mmCIF file of C-alpha atoms and ligand atoms in Angstrom:
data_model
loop_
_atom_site.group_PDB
_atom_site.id
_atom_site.type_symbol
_atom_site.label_atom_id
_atom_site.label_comp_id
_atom_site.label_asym_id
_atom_site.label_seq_id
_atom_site.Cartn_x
_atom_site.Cartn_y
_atom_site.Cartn_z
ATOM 1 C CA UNK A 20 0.000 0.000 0.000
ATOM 2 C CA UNK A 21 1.342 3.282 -0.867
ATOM 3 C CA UNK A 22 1.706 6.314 1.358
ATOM 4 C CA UNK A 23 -0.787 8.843 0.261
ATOM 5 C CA UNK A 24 1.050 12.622 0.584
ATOM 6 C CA UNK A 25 1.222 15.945 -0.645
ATOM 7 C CA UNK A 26 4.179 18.092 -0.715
ATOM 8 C CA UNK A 27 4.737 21.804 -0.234
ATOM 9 C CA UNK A 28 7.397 23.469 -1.896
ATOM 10 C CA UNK A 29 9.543 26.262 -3.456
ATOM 11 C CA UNK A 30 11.164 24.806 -6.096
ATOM 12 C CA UNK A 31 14.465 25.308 -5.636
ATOM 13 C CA UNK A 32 16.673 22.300 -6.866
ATOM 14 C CA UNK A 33 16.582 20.419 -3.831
ATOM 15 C CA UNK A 34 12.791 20.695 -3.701
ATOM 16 C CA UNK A 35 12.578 19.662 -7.746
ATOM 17 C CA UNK A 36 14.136 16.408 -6.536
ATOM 18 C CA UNK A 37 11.958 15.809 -3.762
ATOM 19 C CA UNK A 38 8.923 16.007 -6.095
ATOM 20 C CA UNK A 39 10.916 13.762 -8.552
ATOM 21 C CA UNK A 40 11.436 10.983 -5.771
ATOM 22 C CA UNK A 41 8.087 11.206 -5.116
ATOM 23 C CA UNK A 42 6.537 10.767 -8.125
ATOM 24 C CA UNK A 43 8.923 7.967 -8.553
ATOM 25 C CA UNK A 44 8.203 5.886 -5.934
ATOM 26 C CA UNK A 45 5.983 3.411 -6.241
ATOM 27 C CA UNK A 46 5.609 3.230 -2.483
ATOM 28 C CA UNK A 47 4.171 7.247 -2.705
ATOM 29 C CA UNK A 48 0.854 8.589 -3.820
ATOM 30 C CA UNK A 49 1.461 11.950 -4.712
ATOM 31 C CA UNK A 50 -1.863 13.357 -4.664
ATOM 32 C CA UNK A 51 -0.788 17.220 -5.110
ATOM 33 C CA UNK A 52 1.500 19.506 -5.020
ATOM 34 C CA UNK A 53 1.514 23.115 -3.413
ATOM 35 C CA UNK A 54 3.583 26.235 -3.860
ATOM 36 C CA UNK A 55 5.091 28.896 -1.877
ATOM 37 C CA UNK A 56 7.654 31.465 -2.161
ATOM 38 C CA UNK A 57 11.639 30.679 -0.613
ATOM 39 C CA UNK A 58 14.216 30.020 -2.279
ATOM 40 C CA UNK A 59 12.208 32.405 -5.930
ATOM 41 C CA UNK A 60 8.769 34.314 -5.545
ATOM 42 C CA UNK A 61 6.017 32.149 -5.980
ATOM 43 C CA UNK A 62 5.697 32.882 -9.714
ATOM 44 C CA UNK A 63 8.871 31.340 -10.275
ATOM 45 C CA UNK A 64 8.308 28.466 -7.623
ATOM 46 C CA UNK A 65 4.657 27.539 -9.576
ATOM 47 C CA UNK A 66 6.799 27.943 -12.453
ATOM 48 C CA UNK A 67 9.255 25.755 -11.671
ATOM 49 C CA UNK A 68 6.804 23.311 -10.023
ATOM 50 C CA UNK A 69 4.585 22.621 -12.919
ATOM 51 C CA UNK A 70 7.443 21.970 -15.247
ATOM 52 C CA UNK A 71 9.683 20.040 -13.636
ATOM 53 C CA UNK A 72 6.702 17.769 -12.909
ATOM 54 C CA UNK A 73 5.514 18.425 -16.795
ATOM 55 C CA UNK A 74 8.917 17.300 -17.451
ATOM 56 C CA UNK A 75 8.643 13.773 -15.366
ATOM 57 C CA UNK A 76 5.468 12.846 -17.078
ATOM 58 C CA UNK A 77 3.423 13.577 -13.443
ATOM 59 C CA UNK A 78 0.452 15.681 -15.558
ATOM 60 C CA UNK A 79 -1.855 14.249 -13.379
ATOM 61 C CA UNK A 80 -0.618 15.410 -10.200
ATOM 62 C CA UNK A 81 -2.540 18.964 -9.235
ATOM 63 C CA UNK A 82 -0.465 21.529 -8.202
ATOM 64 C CA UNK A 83 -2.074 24.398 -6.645
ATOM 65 C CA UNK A 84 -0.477 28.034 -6.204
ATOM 66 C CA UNK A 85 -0.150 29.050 -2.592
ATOM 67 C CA UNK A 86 1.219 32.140 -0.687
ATOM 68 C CA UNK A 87 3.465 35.327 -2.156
ATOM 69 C CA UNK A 88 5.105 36.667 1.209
ATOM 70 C CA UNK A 89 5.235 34.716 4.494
ATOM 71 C CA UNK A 90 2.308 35.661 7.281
ATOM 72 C CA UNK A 91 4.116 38.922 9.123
ATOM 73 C CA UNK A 92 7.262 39.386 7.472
ATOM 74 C CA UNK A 93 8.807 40.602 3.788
ATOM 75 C CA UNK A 94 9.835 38.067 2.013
ATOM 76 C CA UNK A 95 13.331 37.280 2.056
ATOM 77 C CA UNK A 96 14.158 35.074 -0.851
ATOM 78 C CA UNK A 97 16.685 32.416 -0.852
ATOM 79 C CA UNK A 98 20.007 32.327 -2.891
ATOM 80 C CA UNK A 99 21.075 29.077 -3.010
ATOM 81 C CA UNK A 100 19.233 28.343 -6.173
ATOM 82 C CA UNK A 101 19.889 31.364 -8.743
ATOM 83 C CA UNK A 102 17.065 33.984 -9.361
ATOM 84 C CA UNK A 103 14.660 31.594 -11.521
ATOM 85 C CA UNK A 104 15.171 29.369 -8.559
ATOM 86 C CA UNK A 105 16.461 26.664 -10.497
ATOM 87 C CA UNK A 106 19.036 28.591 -12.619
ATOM 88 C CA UNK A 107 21.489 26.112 -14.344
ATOM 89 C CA UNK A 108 18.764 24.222 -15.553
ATOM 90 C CA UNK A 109 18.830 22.874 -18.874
ATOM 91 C CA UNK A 110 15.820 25.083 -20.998
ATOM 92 C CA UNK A 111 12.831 23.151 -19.195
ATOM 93 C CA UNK A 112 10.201 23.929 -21.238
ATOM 94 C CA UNK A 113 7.402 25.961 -19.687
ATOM 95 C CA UNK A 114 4.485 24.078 -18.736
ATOM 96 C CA UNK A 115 1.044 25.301 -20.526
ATOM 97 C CA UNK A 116 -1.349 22.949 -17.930
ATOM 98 C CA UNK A 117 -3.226 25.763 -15.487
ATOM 99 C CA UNK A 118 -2.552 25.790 -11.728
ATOM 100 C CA UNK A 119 -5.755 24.243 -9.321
ATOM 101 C CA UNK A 120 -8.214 27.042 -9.266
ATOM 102 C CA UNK A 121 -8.484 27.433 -5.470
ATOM 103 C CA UNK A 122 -5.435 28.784 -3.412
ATOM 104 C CA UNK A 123 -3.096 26.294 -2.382
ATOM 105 C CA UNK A 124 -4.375 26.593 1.333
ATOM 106 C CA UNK A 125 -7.603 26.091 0.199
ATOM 107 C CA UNK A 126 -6.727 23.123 -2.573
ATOM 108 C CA UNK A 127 -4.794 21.082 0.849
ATOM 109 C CA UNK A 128 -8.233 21.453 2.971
ATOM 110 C CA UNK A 129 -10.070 20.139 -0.159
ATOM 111 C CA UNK A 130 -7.394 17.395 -0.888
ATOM 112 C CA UNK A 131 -7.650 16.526 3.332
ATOM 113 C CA UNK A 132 -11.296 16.721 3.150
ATOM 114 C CA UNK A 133 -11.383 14.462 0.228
ATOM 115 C CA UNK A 134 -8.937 11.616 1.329
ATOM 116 C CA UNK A 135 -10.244 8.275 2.132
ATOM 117 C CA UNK A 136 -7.265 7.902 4.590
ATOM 118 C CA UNK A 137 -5.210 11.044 6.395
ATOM 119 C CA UNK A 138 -2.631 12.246 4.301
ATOM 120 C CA UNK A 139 1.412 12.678 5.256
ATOM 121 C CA UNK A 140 2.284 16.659 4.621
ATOM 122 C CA UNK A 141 5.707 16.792 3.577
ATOM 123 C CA UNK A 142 6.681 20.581 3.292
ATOM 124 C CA UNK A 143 10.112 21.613 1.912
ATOM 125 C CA UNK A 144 9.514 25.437 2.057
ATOM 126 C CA UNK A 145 8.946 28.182 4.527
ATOM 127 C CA UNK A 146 5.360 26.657 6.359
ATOM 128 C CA UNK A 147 3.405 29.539 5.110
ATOM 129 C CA UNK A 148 0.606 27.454 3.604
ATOM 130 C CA UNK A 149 0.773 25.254 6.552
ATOM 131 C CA UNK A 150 0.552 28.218 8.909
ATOM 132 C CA UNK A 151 -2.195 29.727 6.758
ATOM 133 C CA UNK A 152 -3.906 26.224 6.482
ATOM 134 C CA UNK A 153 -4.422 25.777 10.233
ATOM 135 C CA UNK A 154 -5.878 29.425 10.760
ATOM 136 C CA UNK A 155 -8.643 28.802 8.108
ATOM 137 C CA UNK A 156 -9.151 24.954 8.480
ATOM 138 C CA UNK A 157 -8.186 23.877 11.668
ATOM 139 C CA UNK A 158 -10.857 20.824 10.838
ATOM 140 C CA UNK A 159 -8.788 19.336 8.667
ATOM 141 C CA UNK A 160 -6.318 18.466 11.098
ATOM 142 C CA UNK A 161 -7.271 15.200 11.989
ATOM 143 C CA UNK A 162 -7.111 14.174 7.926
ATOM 144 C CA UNK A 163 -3.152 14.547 8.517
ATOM 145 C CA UNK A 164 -1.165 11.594 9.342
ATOM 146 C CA UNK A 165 1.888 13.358 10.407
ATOM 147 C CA UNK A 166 3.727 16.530 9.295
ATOM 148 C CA UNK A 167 7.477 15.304 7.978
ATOM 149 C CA UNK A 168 9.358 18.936 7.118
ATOM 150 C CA UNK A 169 12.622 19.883 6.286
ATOM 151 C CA UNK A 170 13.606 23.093 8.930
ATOM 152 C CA UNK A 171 15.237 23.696 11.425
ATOM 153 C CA UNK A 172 18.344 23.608 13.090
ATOM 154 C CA UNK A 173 20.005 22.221 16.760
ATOM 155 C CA UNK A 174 22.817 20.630 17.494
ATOM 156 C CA UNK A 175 25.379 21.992 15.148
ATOM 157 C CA UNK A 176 23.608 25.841 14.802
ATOM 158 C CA UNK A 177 26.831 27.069 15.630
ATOM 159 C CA UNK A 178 29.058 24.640 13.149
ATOM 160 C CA UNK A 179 27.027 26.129 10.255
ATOM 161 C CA UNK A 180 27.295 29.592 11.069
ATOM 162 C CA UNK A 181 23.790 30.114 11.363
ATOM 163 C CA UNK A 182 21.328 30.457 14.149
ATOM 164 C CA UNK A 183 18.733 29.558 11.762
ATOM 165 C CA UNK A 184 18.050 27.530 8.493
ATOM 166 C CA UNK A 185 16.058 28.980 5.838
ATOM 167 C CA UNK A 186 12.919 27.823 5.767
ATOM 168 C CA UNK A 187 12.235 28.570 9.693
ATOM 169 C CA UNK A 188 14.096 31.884 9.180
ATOM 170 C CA UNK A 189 11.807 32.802 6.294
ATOM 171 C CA UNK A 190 8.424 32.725 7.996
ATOM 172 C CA UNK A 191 8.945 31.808 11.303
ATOM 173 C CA UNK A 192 5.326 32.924 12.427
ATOM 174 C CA UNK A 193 4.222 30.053 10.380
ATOM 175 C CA UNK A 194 6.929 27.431 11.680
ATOM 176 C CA UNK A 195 5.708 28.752 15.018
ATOM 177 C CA UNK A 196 1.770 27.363 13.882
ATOM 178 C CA UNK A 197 3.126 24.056 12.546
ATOM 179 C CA UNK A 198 4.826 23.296 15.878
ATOM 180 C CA UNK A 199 2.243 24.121 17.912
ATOM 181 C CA UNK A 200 -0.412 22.536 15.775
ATOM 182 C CA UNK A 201 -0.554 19.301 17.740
ATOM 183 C CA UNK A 202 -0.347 17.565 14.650
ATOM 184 C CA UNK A 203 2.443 14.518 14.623
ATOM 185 C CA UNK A 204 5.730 16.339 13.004
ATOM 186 C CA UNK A 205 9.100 15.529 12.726
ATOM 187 C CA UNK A 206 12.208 17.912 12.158
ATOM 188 C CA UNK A 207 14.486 16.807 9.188
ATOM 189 C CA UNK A 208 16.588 20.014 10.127
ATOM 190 C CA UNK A 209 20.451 20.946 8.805
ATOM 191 C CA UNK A 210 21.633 18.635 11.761
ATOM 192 C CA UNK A 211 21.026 15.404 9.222
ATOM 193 C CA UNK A 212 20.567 17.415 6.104
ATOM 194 C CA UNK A 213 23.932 18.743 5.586
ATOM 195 C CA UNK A 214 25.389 14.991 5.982
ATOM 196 C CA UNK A 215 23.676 13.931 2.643
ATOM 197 C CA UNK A 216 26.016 15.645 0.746
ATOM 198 C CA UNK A 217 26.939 15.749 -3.644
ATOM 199 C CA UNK A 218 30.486 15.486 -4.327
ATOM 200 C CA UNK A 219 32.658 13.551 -5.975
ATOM 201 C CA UNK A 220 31.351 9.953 -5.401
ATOM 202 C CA UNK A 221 28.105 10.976 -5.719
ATOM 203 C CA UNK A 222 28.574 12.824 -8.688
ATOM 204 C CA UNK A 223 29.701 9.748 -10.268
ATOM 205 C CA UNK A 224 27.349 7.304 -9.060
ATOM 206 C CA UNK A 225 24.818 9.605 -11.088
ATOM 207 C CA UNK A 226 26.874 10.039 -14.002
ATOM 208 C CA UNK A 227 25.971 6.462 -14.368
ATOM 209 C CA UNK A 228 22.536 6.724 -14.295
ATOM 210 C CA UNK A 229 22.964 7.839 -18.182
ATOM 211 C CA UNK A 230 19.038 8.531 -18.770
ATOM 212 C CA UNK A 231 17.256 12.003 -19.993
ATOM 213 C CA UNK A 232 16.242 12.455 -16.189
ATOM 214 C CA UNK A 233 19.624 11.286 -14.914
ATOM 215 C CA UNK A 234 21.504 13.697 -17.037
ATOM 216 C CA UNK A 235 18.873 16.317 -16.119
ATOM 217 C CA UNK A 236 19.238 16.014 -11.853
ATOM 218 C CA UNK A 237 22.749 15.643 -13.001
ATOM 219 C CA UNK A 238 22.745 19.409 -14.429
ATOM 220 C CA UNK A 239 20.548 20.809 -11.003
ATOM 221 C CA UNK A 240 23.438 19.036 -8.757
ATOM 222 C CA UNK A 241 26.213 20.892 -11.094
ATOM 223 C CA UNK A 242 25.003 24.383 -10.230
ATOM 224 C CA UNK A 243 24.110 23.571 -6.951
ATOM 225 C CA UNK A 244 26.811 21.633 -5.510
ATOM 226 C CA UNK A 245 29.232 25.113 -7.294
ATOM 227 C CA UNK A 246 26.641 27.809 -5.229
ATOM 228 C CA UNK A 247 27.071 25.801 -2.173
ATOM 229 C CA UNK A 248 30.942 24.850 -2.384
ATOM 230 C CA UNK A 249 31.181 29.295 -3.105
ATOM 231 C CA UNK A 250 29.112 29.794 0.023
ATOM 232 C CA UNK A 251 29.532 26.899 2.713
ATOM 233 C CA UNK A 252 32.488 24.781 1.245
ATOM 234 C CA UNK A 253 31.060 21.649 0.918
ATOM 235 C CA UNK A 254 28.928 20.013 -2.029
ATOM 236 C CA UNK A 255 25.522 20.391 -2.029
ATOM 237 C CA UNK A 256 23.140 19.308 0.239
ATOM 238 C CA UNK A 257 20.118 16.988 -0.367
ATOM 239 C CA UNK A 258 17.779 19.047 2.457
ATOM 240 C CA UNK A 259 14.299 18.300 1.007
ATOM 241 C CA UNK A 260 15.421 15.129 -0.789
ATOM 242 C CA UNK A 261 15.949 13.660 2.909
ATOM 243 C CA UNK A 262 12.693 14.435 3.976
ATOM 244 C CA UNK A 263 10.569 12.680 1.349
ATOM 245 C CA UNK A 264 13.159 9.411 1.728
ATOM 246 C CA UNK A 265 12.601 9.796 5.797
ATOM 247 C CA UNK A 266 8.439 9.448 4.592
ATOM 248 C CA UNK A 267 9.477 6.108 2.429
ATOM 249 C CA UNK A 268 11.645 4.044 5.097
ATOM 250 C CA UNK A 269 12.021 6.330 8.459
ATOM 251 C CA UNK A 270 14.668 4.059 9.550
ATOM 252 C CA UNK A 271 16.638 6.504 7.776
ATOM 253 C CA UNK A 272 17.174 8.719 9.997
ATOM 254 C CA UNK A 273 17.193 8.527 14.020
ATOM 255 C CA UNK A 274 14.752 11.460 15.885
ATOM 256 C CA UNK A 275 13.871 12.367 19.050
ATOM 257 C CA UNK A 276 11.286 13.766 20.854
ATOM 258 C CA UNK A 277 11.624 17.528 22.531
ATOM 259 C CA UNK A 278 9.503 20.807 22.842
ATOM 260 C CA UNK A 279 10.526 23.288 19.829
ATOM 261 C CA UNK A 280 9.963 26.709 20.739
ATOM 262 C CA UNK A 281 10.794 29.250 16.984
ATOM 263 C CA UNK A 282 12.308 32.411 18.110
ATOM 264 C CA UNK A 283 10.288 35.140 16.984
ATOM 265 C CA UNK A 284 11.546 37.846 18.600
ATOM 266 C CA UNK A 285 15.118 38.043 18.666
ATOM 267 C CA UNK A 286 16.993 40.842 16.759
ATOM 268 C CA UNK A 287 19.842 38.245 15.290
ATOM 269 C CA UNK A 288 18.203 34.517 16.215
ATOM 270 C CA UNK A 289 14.670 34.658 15.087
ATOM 271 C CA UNK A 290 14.082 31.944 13.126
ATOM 272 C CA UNK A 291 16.282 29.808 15.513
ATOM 273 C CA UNK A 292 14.436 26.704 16.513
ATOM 274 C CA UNK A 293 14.969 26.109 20.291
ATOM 275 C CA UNK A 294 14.611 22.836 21.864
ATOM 276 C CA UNK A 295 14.281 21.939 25.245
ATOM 277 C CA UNK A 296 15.671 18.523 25.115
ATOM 278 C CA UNK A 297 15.327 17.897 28.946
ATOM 279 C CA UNK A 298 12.379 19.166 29.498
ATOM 280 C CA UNK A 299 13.590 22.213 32.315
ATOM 281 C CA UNK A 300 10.248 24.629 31.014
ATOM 282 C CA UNK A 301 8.239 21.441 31.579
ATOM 283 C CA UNK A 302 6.178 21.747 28.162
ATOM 284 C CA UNK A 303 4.717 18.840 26.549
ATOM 285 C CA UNK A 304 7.295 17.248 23.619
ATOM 286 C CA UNK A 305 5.731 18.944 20.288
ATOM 287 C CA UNK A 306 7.676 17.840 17.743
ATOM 288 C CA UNK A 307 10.378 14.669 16.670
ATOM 289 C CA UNK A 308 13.790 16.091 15.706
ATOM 290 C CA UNK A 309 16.323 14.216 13.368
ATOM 291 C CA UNK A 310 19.035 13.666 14.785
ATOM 292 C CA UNK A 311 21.236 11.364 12.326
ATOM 293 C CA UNK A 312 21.145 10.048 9.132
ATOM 294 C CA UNK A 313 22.268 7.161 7.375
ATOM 295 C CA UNK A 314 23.697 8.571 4.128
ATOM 296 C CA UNK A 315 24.939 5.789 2.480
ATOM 297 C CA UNK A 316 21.275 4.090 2.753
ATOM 298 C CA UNK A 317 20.016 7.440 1.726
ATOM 299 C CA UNK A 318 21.867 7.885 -1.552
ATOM 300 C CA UNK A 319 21.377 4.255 -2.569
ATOM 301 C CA UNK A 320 17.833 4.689 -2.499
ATOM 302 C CA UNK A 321 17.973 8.150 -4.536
ATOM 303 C CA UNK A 322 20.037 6.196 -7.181
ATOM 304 C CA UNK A 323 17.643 3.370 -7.084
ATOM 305 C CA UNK A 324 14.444 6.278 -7.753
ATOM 306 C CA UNK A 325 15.820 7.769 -10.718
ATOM 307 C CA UNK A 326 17.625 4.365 -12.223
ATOM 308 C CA UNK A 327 14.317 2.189 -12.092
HETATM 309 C C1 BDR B 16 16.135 24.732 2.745
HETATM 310 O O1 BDR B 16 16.181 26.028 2.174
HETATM 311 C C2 BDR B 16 16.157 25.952 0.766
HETATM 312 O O2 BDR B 16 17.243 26.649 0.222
HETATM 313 C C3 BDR B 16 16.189 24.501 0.384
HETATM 314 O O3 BDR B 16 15.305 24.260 -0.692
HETATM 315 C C4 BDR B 16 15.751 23.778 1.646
HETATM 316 O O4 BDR B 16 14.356 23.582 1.661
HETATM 317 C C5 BDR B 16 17.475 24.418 3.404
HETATM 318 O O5 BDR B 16 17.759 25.322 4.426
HETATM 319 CA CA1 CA B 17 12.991 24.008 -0.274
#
């Protein structure tokens, strides 16, 4: 039986090969996709959405158009993916299938509603939608099996030079929401994220993989993996990718519970996901965090996606 889920993104390379694992697997049911601004405005995140997954043959997944700024901040975009937000990119051609006509927020409470069986949310962008989804349809809640995100940041903050990772930092009003929700949700944060790295060896495992697709990821990995190396020194990282895989076999990564508290007030750490890992405020555990990663495992089962 397959895993019925619908992810939220802002495609972004990372996120374009989340939605092609997903549509890959034959252990997912990727019954829609939703769109937010991050790492491009959402015009260049539908964009990119609808033909990356025009480009996989996935015309049958809906992909409704969701929020332009985050809930009470400007929008800061990301820059690890170019300005299109998947710059590099061979000439996808555009897609000429519409968007869903109801708002992304509104298309995930119709998608809940509709679902014979609750539905795994699997967001790889700044939780706007999310937020925005449990201020106008808190009903829907119990229609979601768990929440498995990529955000956050806790052991090693201070290793990557960053109290915050992007996706918190970008709307952390929303993150704040998701974590409070009471809905299941686990943390695939930068702790595990920036161990699934591309370099070398994993260039050339996918060099391999000598398909139209293959050769396609291949070109994504080459501009990312150069952005990152000029900004973090170290290949890129698989952030969203991880997420979606921790959905197919969670014995991927390890996780733990703790209460997450998002800083939304400080004047250099809001964004920064704070966890109270032994319990000292005495609050109630709200979220799972990831805490390691098997990478090896990981990357077989990437290679395994886009050879089969
Ligand atoms: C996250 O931010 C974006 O740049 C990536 O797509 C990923 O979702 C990593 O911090
Ligand atoms: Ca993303």
């Amino acid at each position: 039986m397959s895993i019925p889920i619908i992810l939220d993104c802002d495609p972004g390379h990372d996120d374009a090969i989340a939605l092609v694992m997903a549509h890959r697997s034959p252990d997912i049911d990727l019954v829609g996709v939703t769109t937010v601004c991050g790492n491009a405005p959402i015009e260049a995140t539908t964009r990119n959405a609808l033909r990356v997954m025009d480009f996989i043959g996935a015309e049958e997944v809906p992909i409704a158009r969701g929020c332009y700024r985050p809930l009470a901040r400007p929008l800061r975009l990301g820059t690890a993916d170019g300005p299109s937000g998947l710059d590099g990119t061979p000439d996808l051609p555009d897609s000429d299938r519409a968007v869903e006509p109801q708002h992304a927020v509104d298309a995930l409470a119709t998608w809940l509603r509709e679902a014979p069986e609750p539905i795994t949310l699997v967001p790889t962008g700044p939780l706007t939608n999310i937020g925005l989804l449990f201020l106008k349809h808190p009903d829907v809640k119990p229609k979601i099996k768990e929440i498995v995100l990529m955000g956050g940041v806790f052991y090693r903050r201070s290793e990557y030079f960053t109290p915050t990772e992007f996706n918190i930092f970008c709307d952390p009003e929303a993150a704040a929401i998701v974590v409070d929700s009471g809905v299941p949700t686990t943390m695939v944060g930068l702790d595990v994220t920036m161990q699934v790295l591309v370099e070398e060896p994993q260039f050339e495992a996918l060099r391999e993989i000598d398909t139209p697709l293959g050769r396609v990821v291949l070109d994504w990995l080459a501009f990312y993996e150069k952005l990152h190396r000029g900004t973090m020194g170290v290949g890129g990282a698989l952030h969203d990718p991880l997420a979606l895989a921790a959905v197919l076999d969670p014995s991927l990564i390890e996780t733990r519970p703790a209460h997450v508290a998002v800083d939304l007030r400080g004047t250099v750490t809001f964004g920064a996901t704070v966890a109270d890992f032994w319990g000292e405020r005495e609050l109630p555990d709200n979220v799972r965090i990831a805490t390691s990663v098997d990478a090896d495992r990981f990357f077989a089962l990437l290679y395994k996606l886009l050879r089969d």
